[in-house]
CSV table of C-alpha atoms and ligand atoms in Angstrom, one decimal:
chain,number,residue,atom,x,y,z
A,23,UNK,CA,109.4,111.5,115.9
A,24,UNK,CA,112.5,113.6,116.0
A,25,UNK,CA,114.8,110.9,115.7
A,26,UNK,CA,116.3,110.9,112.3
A,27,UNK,CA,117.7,107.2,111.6
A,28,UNK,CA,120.0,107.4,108.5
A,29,UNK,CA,121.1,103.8,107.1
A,30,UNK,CA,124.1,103.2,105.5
A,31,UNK,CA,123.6,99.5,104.9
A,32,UNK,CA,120.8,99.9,101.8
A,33,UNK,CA,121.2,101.2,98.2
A,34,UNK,CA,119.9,104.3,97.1
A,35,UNK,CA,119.5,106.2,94.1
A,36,UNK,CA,122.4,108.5,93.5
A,37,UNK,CA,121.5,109.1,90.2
A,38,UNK,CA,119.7,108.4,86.6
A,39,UNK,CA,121.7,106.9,83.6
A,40,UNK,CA,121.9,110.0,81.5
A,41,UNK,CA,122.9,112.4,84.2
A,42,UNK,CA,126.1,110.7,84.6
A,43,UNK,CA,129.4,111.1,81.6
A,44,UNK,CA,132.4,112.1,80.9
A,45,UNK,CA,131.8,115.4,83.5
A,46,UNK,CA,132.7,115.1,87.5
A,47,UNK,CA,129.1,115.3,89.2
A,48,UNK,CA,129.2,115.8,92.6
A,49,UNK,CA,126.0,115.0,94.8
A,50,UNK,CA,125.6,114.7,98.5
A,51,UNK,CA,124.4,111.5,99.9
A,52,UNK,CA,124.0,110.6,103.5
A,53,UNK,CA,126.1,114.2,104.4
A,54,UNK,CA,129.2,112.7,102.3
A,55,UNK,CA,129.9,113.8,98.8
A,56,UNK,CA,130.0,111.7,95.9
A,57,UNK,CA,132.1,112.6,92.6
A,58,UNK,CA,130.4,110.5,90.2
A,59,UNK,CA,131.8,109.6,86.3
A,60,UNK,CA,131.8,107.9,83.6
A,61,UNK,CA,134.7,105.8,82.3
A,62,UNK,CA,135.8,105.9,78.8
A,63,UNK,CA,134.6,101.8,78.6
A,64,UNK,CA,130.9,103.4,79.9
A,65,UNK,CA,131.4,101.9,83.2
A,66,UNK,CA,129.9,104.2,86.2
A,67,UNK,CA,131.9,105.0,88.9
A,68,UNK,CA,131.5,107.1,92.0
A,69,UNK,CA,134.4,108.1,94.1
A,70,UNK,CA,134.3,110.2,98.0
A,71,UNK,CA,134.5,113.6,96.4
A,72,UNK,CA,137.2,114.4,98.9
A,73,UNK,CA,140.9,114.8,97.6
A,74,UNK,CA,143.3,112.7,99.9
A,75,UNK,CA,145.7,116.0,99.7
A,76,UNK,CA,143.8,118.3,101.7
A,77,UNK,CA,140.5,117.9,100.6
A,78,UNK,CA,139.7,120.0,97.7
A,79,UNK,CA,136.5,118.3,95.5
A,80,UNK,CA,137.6,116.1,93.0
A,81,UNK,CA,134.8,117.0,91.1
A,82,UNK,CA,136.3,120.3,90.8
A,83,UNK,CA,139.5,118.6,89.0
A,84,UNK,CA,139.5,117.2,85.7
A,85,UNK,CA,139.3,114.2,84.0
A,86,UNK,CA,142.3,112.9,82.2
A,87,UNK,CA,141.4,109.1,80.4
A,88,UNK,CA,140.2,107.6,83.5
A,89,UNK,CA,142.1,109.5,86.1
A,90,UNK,CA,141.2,112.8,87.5
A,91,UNK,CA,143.7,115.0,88.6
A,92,UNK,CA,142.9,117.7,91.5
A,93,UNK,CA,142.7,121.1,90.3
A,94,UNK,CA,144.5,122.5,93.3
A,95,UNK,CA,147.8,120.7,93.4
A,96,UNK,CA,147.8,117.8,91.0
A,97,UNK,CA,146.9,114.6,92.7
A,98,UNK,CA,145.8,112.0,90.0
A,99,UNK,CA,143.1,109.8,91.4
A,100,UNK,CA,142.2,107.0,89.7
A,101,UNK,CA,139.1,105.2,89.1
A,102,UNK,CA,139.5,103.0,92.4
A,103,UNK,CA,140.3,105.8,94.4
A,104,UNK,CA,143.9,105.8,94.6
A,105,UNK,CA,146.6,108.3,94.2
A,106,UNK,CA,148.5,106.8,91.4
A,107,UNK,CA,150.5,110.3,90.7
A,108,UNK,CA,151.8,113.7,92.1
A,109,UNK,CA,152.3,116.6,90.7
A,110,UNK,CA,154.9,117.9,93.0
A,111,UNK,CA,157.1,114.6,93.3
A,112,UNK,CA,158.1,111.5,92.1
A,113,UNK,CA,157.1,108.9,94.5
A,114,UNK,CA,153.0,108.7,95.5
A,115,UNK,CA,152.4,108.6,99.5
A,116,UNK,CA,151.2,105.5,100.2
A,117,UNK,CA,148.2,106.0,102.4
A,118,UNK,CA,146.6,108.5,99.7
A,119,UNK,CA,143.2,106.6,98.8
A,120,UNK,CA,139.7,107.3,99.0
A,121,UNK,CA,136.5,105.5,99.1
A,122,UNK,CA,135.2,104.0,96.2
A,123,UNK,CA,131.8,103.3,96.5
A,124,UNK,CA,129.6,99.7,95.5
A,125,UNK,CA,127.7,100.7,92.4
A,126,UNK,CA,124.7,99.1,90.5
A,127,UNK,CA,123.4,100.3,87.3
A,128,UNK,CA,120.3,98.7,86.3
A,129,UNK,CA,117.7,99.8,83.7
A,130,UNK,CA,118.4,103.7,83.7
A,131,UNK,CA,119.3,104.2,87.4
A,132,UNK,CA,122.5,104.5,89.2
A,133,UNK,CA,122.1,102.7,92.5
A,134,UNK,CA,124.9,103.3,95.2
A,135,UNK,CA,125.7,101.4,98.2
A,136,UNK,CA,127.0,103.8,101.1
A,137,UNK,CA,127.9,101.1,103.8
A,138,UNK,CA,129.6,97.8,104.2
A,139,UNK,CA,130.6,96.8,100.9
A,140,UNK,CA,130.3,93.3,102.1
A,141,UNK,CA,126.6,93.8,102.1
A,142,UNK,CA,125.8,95.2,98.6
A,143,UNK,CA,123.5,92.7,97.6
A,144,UNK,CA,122.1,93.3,94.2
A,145,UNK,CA,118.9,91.5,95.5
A,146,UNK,CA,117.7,93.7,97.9
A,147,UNK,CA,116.5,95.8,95.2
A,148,UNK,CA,112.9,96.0,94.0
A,149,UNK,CA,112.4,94.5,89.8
A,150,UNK,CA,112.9,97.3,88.3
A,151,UNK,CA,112.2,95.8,84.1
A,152,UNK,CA,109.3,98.0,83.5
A,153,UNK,CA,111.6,101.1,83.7
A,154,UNK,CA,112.9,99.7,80.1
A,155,UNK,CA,110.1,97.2,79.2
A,156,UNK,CA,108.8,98.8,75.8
A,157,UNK,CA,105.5,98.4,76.7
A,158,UNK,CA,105.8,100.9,79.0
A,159,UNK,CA,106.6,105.0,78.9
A,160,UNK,CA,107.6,107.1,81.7
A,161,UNK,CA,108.3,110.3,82.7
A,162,UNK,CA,111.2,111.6,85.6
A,163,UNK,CA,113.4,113.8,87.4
A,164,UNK,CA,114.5,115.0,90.8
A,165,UNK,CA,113.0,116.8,93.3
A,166,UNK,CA,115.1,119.1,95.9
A,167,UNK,CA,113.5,118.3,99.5
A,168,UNK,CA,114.5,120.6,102.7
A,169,UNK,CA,112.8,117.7,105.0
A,170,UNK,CA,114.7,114.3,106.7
A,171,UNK,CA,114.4,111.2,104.8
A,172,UNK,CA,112.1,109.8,107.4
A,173,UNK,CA,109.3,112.5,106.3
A,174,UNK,CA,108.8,111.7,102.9
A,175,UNK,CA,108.8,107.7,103.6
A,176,UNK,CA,105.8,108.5,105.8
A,177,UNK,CA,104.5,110.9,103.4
A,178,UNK,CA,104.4,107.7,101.1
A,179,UNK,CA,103.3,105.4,102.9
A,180,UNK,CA,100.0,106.9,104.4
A,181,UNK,CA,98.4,108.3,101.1
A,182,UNK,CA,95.3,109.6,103.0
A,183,UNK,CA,97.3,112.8,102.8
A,184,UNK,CA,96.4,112.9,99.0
A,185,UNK,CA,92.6,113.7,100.3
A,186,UNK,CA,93.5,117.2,101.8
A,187,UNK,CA,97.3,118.2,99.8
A,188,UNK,CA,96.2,117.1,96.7
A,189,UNK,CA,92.4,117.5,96.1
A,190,UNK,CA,92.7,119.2,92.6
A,191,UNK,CA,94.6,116.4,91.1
A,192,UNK,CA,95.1,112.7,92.8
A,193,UNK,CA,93.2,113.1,95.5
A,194,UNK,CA,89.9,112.8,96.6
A,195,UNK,CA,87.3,111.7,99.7
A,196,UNK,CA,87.9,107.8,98.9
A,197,UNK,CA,91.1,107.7,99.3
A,198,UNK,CA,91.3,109.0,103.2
A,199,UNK,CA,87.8,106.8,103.9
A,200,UNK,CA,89.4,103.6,102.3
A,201,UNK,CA,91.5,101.5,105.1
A,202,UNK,CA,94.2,99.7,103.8
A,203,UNK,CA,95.8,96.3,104.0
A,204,UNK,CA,99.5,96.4,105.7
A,205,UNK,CA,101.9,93.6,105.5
A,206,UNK,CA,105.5,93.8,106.8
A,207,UNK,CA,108.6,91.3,105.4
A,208,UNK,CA,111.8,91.6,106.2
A,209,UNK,CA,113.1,95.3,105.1
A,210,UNK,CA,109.8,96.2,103.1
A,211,UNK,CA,106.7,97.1,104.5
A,212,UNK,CA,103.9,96.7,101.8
A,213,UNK,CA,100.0,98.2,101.7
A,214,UNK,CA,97.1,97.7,99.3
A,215,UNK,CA,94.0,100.2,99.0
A,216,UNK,CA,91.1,99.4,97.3
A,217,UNK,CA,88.4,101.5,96.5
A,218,UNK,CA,85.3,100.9,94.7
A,219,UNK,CA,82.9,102.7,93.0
A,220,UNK,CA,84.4,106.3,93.2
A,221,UNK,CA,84.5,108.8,91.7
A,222,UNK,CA,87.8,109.8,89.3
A,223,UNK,CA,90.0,112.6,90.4
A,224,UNK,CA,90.8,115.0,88.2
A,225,UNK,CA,94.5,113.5,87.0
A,226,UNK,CA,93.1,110.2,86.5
A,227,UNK,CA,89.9,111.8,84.2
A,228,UNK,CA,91.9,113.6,82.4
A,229,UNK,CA,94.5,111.4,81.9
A,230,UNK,CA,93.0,108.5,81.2
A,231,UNK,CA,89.4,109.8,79.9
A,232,UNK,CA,87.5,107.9,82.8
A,233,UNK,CA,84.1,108.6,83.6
A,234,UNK,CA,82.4,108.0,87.2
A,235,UNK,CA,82.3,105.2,88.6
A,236,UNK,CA,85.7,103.9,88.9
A,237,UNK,CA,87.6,101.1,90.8
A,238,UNK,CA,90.9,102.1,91.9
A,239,UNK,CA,93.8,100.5,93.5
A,240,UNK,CA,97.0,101.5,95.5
A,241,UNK,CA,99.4,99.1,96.1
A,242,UNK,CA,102.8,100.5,97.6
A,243,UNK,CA,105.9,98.9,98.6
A,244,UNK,CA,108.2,100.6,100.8
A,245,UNK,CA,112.0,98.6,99.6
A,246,UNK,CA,113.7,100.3,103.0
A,247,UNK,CA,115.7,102.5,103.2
A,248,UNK,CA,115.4,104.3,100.2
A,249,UNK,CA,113.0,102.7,97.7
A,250,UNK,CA,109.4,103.2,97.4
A,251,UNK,CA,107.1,101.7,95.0
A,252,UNK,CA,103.2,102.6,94.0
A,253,UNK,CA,101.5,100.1,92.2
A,254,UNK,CA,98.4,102.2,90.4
A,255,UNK,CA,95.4,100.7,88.6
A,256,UNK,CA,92.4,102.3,87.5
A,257,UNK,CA,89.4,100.7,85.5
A,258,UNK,CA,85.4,101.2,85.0
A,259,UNK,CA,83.9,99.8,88.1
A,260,UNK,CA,83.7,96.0,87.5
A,261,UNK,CA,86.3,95.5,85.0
A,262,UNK,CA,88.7,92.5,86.0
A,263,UNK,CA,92.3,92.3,86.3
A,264,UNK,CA,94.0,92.8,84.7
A,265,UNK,CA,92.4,95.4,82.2
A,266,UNK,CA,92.4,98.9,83.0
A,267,UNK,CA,95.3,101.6,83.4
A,268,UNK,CA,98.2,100.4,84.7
A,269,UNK,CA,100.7,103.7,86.2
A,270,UNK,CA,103.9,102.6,88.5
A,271,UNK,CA,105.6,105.4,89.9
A,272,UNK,CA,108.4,104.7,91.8
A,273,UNK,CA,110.5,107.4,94.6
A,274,UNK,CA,114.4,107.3,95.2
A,275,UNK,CA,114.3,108.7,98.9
A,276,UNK,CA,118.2,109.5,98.9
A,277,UNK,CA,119.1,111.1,102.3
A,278,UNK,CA,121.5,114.2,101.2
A,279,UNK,CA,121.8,115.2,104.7
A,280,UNK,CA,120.2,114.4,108.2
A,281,UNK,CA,117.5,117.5,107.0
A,282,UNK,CA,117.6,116.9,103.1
A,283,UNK,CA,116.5,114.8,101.0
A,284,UNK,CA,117.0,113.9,96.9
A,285,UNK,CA,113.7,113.2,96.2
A,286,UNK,CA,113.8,111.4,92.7
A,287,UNK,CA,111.1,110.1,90.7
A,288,UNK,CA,110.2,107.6,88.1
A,289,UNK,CA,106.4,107.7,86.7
A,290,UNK,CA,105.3,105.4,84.1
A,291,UNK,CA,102.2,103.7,82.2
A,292,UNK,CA,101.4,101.5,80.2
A,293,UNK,CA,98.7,102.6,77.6
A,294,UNK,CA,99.4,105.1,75.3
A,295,UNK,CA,102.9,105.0,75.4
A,296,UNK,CA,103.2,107.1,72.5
A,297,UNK,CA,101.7,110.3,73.5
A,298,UNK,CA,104.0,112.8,74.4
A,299,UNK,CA,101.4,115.5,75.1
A,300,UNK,CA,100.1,113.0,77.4
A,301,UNK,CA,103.3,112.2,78.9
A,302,UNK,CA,104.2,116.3,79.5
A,303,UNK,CA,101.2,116.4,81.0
A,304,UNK,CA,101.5,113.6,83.5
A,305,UNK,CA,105.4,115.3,84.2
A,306,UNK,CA,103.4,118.5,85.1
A,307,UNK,CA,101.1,117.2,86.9
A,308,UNK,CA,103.6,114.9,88.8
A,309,UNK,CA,105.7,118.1,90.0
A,310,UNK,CA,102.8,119.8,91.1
A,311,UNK,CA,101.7,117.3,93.4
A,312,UNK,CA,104.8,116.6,94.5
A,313,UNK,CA,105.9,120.1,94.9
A,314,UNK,CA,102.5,120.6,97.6
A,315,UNK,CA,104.1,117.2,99.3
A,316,UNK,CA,107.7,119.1,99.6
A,317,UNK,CA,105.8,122.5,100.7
A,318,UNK,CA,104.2,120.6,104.0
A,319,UNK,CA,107.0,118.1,104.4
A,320,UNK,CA,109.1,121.6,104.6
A,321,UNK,CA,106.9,123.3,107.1
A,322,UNK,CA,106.8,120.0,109.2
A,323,UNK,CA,110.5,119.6,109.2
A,324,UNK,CA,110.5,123.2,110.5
A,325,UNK,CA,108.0,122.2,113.6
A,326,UNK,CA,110.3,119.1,114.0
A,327,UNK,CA,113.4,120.8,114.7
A,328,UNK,CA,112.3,123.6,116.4
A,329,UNK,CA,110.7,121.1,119.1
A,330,UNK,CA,112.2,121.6,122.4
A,331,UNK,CA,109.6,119.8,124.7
A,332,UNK,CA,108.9,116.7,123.0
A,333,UNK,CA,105.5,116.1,122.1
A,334,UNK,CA,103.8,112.9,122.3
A,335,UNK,CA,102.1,112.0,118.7
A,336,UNK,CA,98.6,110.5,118.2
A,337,UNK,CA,98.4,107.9,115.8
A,338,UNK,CA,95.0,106.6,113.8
A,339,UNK,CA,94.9,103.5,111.9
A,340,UNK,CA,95.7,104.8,108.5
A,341,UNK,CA,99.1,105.4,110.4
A,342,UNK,CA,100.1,101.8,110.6
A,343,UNK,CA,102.5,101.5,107.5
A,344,UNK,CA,104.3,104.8,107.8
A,345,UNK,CA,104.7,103.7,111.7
A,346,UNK,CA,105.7,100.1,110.4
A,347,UNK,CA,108.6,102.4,107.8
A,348,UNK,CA,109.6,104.4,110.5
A,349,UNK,CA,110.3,101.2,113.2
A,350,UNK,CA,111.8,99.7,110.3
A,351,UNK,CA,114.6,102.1,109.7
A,352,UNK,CA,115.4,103.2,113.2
A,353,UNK,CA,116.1,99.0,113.5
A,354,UNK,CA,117.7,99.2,110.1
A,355,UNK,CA,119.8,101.9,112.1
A,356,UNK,CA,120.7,100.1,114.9
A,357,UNK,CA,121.5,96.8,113.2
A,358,UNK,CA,124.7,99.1,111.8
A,359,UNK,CA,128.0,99.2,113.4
A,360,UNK,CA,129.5,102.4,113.6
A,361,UNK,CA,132.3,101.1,111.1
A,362,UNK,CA,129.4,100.3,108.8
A,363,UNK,CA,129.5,103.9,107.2
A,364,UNK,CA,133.0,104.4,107.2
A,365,UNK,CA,134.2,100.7,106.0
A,366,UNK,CA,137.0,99.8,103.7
A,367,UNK,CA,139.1,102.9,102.4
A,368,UNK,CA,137.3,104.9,104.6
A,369,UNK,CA,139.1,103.4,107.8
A,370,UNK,CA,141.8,105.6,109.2
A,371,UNK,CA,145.0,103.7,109.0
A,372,UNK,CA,148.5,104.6,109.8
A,373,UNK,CA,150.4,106.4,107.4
A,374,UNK,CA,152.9,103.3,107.4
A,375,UNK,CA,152.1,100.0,107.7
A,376,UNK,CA,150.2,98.0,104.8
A,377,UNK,CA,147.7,98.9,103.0
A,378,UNK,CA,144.1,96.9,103.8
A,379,UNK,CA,143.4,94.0,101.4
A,380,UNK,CA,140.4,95.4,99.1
A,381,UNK,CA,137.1,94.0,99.4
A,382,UNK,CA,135.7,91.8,97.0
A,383,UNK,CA,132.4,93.7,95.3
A,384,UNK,CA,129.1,91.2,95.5
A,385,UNK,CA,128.5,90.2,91.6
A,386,UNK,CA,127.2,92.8,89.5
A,387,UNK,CA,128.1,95.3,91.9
A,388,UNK,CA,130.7,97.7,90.4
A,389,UNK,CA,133.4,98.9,93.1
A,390,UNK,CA,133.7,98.6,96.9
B,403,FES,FE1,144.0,117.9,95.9
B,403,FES,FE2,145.9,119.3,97.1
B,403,FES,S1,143.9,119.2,97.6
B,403,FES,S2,146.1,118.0,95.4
């Protein structure tokens, strides 16, 4: 349990549409940080936030057209990466670059590719339409998370937890005596929970105005490394699919170091899409609970790193898809060549000698 298995080959989220314009934002992801902007076309791009000169944030410069230029002695960076001018002297140094990384904007969300460029592959993200179908409404933001990545994807994927940290508003007794269904293909690990004949919780009653009893059903997909998906239905006991409530909520789980995670979120429904006291409601409710997930996950990552004897963990059955996430990602992890986090512009090269041939970006993948 105290490993910490940090993939580079995977997108994450590094940030919604409307975070990201014409000002330098610089967020940490996987312990590297990223400078991300806007070009004056609208096209997102997100640069290694490290000047080649000696280092100084880029996000710290300013941007001039589509070029930033260092605020501590001039280096103009383009939108690739490279050093295109100098302050100080007429000729650029050849080997002054940095890494420009594989972007994907799709529906509202800024996906980035930290690995082999080679492998950005569009596909290997979860349909993401509802987060602009207009039948739908949602509701987001970003949590700050002192825990390792690995932590929350458990947290996710064994909702029991909701039983005992969230009992005033999405949890109740059903949900830790329902077993669940796992299933397991290629880099996703999927589980469905079906209770009948329960009682509401509180969010749902009040949200929704259901009375006792009520079917509901959890169905989560875990998109490694980063993507998690819960599929939420609720509906007088009986009613057939696909009537009822329909809620989606899905988690960017962006490592921002080895012990920090970006914990973004995306919550949506389908029925009264128009209802904005509804839909500040559901935001306040959504931080709440997930603010009593980042106050255990915080404590635990305390009792994690402070072990010094390792303990040997007991596991129950309502373990076996956060076990299944956590096997996933340390093979994930070891699938990856240590070039695989450093790949392209990243590589040291000599300061003479050519410069490497870029590589080609997967289609619909924006840099690389
Ligand atoms: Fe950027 Fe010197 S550190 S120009």
């Amino acid at each position: 349990m105290t490993t910490s298995p940090l993939v580079s080959n995977g997108w994450y989220l590094g940030a919604f549409s409307d975070e990201v314009g014409r000002t330098l934002l610089q967020r940490w992801i996987l312990s590297r940080p990223v400078c991300f902007y806007r070009l004056r076309d609208g096209t997102v791009t997100a640069l290694e936030d490290r000047c080649p000169h000696r280092r100084f944030p880029l996000s710290l410069g300013r941007l001039d057209g589509d070029v930033i230029e260092c605020n501590y002695h001039g280096y103009r960076i383009d939108d690739r990466g490279s050093c295109v001018g100098v302050a100080e002297q007429p000729d650029v140094p050849r080997n002054a670059k940095v890494h420009r990384f594989p972007l994907l904007e799709r529906d509202g969300v800024i996906w980035i590719w930290t690995g082999d460029p080679e492998q950005a592959d569009p596909a290997l993200l979860p349909d993401t339409s509802w987060l602009t179908d207009p039948g739908w409404t949602h509701v987001k933001g970003l949590v700050p998370l002192k825990s390792r990545h690995v932590l929350l994807v458990e947290n996710l994927l064994d909702l029991t937890h909701e039983t005992f940290l969230h009992p005033t508003s999405i949890g109740n007794a059903a949900v830790a005596r329902t077993p669940i269904d796992v299933t397991s293909e290629g880099d996703r690990v999927s589980f469905t929970r079906h209770m009948v004949g329960i009682e509401a919780p509180p969010f749902y009653q009040r949200s929704m105005g259901l009375t006792s009893p009520v079917d509901r059903w959890q169905d989560g997909d875990f998109h490694a490394p980063g993507v998690f998906v819960l599929n939420i239905r609720l509906a007088p006991t009986g009613t057939e699919e696909p009537e009822g409530y329909h809620m989606k909520v899905m988690y960017g789980m962006t490592p921002e170091t080895g012990t920090t995670t970006h914990d973004f979120f995306v919550l949506g429904r389908d029925y009264l899409t128009d209802d904005a006291e509804l839909s500040a409601f559901q935001l306040q409710q959504q931080l709440a609970v997930m603010q009593e997930d980042v106050d255990a996950l915080e404590v635990q990552e305390v009792m994690v790193a402070s072990e010094t004897v390792p303990m040997t963990e007991s596991s129950i059955r309502s373990d076996v898809a956060g076990i299944r996430g956590r096997r996933l990602l340390e093979r994930m992890r070891k699938r990856e060549t240590p070039a695989d986090g450093a790949r392209s512009a990243d590589r040291p090269r000599p300061v003479s000698g050519p410069a490497p041939t870029p590589t080609p970006a997967p289609a619909g993948v924006v840099g690389g």
